[in-house]
JSON list of C-alpha atoms in Angstrom, two decimals:
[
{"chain": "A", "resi": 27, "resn": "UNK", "atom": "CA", "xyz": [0.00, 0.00, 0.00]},
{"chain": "A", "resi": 28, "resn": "UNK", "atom": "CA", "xyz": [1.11, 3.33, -0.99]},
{"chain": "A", "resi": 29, "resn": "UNK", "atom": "CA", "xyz": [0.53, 5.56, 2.67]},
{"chain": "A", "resi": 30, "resn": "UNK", "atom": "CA", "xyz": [0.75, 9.38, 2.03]},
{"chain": "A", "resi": 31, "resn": "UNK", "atom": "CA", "xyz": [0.71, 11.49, 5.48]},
{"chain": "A", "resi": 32, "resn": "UNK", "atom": "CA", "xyz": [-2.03, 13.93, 5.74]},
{"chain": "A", "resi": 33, "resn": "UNK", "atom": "CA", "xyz": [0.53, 16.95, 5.12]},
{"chain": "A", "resi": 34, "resn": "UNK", "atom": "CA", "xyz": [1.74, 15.64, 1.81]},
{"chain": "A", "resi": 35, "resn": "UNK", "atom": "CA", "xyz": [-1.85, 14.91, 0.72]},
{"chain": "A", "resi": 36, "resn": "UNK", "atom": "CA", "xyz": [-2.60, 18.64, 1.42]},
{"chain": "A", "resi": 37, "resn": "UNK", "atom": "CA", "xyz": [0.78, 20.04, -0.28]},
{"chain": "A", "resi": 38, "resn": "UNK", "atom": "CA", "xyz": [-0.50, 17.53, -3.46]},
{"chain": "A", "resi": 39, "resn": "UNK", "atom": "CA", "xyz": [-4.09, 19.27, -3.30]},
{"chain": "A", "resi": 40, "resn": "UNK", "atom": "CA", "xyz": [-2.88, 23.04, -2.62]},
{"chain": "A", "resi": 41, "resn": "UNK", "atom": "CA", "xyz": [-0.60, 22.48, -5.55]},
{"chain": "A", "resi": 42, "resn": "UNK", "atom": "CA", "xyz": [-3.74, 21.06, -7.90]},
{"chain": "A", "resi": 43, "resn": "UNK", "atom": "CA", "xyz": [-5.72, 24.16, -7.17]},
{"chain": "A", "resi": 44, "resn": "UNK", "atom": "CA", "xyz": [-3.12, 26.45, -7.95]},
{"chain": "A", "resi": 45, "resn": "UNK", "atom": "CA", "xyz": [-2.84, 24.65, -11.16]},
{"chain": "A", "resi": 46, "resn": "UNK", "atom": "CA", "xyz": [-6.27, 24.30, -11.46]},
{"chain": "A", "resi": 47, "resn": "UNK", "atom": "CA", "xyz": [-6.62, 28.40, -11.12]},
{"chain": "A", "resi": 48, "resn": "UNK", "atom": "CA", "xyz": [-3.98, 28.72, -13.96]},
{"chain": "A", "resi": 49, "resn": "UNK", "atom": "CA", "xyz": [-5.92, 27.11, -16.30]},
{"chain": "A", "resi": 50, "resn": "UNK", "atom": "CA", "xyz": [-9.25, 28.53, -15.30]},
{"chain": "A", "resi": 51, "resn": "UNK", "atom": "CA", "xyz": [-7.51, 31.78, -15.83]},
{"chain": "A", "resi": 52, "resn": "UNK", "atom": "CA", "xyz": [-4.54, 31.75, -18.73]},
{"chain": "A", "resi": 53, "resn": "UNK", "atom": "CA", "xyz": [-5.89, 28.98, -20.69]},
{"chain": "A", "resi": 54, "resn": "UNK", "atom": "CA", "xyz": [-10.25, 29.03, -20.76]},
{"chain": "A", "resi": 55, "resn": "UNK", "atom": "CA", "xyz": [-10.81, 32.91, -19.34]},
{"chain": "A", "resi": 56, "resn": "UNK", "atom": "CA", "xyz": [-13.99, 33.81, -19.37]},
{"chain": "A", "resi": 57, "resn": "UNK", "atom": "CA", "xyz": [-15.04, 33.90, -23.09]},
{"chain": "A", "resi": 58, "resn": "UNK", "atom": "CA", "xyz": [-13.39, 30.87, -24.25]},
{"chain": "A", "resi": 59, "resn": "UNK", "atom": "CA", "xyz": [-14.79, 27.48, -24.91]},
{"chain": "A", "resi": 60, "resn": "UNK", "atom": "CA", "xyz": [-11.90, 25.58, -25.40]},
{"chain": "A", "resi": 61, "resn": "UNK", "atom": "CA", "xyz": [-8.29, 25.89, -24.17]},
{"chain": "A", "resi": 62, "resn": "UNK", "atom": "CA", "xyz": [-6.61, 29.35, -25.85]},
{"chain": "A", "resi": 63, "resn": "UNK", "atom": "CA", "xyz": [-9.40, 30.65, -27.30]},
{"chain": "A", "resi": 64, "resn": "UNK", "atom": "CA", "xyz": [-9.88, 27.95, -30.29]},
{"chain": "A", "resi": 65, "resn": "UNK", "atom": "CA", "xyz": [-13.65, 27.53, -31.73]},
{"chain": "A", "resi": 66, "resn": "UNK", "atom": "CA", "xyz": [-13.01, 23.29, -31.56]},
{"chain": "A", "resi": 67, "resn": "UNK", "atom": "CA", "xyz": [-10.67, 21.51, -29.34]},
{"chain": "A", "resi": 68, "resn": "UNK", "atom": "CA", "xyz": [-7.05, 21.26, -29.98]},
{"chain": "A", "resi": 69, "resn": "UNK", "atom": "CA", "xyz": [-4.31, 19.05, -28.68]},
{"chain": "A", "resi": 70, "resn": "UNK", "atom": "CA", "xyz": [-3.80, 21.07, -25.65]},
{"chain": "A", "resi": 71, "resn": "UNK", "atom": "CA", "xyz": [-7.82, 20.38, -24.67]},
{"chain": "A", "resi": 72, "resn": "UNK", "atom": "CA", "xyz": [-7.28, 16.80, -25.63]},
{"chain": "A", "resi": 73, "resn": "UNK", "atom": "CA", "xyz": [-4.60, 15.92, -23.54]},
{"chain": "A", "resi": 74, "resn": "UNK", "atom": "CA", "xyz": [-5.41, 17.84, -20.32]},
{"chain": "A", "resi": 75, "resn": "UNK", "atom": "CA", "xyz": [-9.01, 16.99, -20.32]},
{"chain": "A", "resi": 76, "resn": "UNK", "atom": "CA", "xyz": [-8.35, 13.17, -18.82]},
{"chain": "A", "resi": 77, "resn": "UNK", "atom": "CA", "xyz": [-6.27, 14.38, -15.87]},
{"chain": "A", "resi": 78, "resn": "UNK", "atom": "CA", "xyz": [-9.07, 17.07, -15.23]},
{"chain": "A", "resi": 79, "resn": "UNK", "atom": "CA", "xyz": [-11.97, 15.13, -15.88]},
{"chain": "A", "resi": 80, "resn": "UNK", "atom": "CA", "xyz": [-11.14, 12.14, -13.62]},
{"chain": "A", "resi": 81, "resn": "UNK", "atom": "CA", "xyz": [-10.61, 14.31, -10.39]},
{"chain": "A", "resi": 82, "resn": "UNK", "atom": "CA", "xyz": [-14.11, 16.43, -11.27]},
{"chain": "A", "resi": 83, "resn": "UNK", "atom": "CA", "xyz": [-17.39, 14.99, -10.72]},
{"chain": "A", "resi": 84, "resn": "UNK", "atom": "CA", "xyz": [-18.43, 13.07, -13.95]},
{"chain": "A", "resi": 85, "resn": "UNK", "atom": "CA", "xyz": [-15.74, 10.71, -13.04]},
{"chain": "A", "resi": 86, "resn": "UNK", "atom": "CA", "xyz": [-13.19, 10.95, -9.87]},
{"chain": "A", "resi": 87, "resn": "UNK", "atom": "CA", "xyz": [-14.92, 13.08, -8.39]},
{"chain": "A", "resi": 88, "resn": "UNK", "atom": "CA", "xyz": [-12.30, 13.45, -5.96]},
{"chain": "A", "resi": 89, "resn": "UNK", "atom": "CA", "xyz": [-12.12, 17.79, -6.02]},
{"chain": "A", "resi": 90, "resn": "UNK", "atom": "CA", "xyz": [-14.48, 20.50, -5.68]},
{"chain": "A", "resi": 91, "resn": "UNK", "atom": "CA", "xyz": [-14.72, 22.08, -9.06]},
{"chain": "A", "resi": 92, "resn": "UNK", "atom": "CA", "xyz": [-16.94, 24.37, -8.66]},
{"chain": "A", "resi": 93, "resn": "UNK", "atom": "CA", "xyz": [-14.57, 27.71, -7.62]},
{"chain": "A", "resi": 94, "resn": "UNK", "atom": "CA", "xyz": [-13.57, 26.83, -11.50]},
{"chain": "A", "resi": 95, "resn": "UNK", "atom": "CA", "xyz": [-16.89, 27.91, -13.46]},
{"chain": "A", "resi": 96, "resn": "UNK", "atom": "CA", "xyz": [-14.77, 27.94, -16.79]},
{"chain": "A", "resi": 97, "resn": "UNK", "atom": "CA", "xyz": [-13.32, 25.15, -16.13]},
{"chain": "A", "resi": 98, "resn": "UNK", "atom": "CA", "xyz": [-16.72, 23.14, -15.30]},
{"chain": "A", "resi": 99, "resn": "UNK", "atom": "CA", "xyz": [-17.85, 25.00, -18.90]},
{"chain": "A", "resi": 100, "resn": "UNK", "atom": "CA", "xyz": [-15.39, 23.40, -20.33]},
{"chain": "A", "resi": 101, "resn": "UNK", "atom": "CA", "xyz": [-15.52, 19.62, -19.48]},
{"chain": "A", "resi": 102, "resn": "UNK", "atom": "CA", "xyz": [-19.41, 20.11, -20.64]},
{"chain": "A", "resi": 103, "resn": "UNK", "atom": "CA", "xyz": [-17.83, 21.38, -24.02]},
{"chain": "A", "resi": 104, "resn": "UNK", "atom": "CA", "xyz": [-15.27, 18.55, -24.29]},
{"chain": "A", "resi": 105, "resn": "UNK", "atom": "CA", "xyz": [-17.90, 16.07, -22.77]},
{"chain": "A", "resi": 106, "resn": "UNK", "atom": "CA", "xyz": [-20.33, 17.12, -26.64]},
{"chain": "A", "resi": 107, "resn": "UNK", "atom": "CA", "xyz": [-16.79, 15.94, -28.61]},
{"chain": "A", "resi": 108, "resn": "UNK", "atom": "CA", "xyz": [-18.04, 13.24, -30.70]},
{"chain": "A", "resi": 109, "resn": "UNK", "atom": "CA", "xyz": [-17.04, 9.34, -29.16]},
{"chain": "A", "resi": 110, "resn": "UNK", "atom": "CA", "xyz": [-16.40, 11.06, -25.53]},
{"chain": "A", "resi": 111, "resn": "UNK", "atom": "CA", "xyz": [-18.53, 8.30, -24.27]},
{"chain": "A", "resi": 112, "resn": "UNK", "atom": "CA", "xyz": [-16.75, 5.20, -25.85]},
{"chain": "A", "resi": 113, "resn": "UNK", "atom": "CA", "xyz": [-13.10, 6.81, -24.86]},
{"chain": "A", "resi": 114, "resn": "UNK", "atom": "CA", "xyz": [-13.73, 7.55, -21.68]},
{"chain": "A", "resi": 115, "resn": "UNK", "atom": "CA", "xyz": [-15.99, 4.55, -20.81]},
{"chain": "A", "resi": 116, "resn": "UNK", "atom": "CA", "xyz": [-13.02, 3.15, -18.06]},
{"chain": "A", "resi": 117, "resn": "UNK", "atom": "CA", "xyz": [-13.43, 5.98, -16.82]},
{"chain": "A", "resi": 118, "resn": "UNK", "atom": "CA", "xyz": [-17.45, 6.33, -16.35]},
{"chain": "A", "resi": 119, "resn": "UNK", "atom": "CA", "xyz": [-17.13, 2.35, -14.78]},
{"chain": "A", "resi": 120, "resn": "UNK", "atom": "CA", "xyz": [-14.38, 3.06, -12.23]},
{"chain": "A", "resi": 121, "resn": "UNK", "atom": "CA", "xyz": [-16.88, 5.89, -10.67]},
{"chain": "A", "resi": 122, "resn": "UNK", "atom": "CA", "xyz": [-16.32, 7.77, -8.11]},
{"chain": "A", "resi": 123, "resn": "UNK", "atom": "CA", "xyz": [-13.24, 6.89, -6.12]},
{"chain": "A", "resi": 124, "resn": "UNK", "atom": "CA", "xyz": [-13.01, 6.03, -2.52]},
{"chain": "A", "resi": 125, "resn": "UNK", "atom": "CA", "xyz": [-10.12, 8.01, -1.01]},
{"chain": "A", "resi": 126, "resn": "UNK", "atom": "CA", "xyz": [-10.81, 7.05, 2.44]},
{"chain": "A", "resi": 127, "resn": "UNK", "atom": "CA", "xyz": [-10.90, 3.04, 0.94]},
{"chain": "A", "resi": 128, "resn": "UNK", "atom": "CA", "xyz": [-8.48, 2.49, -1.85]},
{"chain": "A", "resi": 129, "resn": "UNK", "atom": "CA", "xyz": [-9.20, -1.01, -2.07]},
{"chain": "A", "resi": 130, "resn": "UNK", "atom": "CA", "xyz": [-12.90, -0.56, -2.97]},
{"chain": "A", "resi": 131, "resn": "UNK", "atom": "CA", "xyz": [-11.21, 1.48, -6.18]},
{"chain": "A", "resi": 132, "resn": "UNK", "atom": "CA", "xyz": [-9.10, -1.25, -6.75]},
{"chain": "A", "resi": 133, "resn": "UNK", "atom": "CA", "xyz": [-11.10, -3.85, -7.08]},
{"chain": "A", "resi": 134, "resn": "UNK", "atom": "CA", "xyz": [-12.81, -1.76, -9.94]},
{"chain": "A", "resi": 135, "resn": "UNK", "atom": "CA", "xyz": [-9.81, -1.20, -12.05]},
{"chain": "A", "resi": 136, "resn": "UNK", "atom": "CA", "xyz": [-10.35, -5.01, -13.94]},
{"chain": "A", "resi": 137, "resn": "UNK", "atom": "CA", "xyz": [-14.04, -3.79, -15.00]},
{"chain": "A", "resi": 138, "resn": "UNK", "atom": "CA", "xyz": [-13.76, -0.73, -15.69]},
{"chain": "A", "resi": 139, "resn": "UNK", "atom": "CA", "xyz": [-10.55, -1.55, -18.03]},
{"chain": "A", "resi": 140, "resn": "UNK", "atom": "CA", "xyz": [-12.69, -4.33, -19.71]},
{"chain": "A", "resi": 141, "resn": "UNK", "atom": "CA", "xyz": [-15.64, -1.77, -20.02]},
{"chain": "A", "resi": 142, "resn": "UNK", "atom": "CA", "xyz": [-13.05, 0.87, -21.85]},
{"chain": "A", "resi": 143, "resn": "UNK", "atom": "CA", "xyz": [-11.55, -1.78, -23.98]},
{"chain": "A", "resi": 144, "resn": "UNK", "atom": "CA", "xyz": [-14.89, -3.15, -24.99]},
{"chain": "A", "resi": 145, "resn": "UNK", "atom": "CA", "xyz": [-16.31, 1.00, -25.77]},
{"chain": "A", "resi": 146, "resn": "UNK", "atom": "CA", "xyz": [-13.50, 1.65, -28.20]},
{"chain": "A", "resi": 147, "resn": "UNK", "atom": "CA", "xyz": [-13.84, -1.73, -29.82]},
{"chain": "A", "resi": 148, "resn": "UNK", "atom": "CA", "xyz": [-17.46, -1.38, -30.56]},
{"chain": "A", "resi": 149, "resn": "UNK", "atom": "CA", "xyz": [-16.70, 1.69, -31.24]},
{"chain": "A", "resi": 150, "resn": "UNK", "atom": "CA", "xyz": [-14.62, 0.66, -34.25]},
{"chain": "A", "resi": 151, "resn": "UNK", "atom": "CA", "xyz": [-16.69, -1.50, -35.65]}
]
């Protein structure tokens, strides 16, 4: 078991929101819809919606998003892309994590990976 004292876990979350606020401010502002002010999502949306999504509370649900309104905006947006569903379908399985019970989360990880694998092979048919 990985064991994290209660100060490192609150260094790890002070540093996510500070992140977190970055984004919300230098990358969405308030008149964007996707990362930088693009009309459709680019690479930069693409690869930092998974490591935002899973801690927010479609997935994760892990952190308290809401202090991040353009952020929220903006996993709605990326949530519309066309085959969010089938990609992220691990994802939607696993659920919401239990931090105070790891073990509960990993004894999800099998299904959910066969429930992601199975989503983008239907998916290619």
């Amino acid at each position: 078991d990985i064991v994290q004292s209660p100060e490192m876990i609150a260094m790890g979350r002070k540093k996510a929101e500070i992140a977190l606020q970055a984004i919300e401010d230098s990358f969405l502002g308030s008149s964007y819809k996707f990362m930088l002010g693009a009309s459709t999502p680019t690479i930069a949306d693409f690869m930092a919606y998974p490591e935002i999504a899973q801690i927010g509370p479609s997935f994760g649900d892990t952190a308290d998003l809401t202090p991040f309104p353009h952020i929220l905006a903006w996993l709605e947006a990326m949530r519309q892309v066309p085959c969010h569903d089938e990609v992220h379908a691990a994802l939607a399985t696993l659920g919401k994590l239990d931090l105070e019970n790891p073990k509960n989360t990993i004894k999800l990880l099998g299904p959910a990976t066969k429930a992601g694998m199975e989503a983008v092979a239907k998916a290619q048919e």
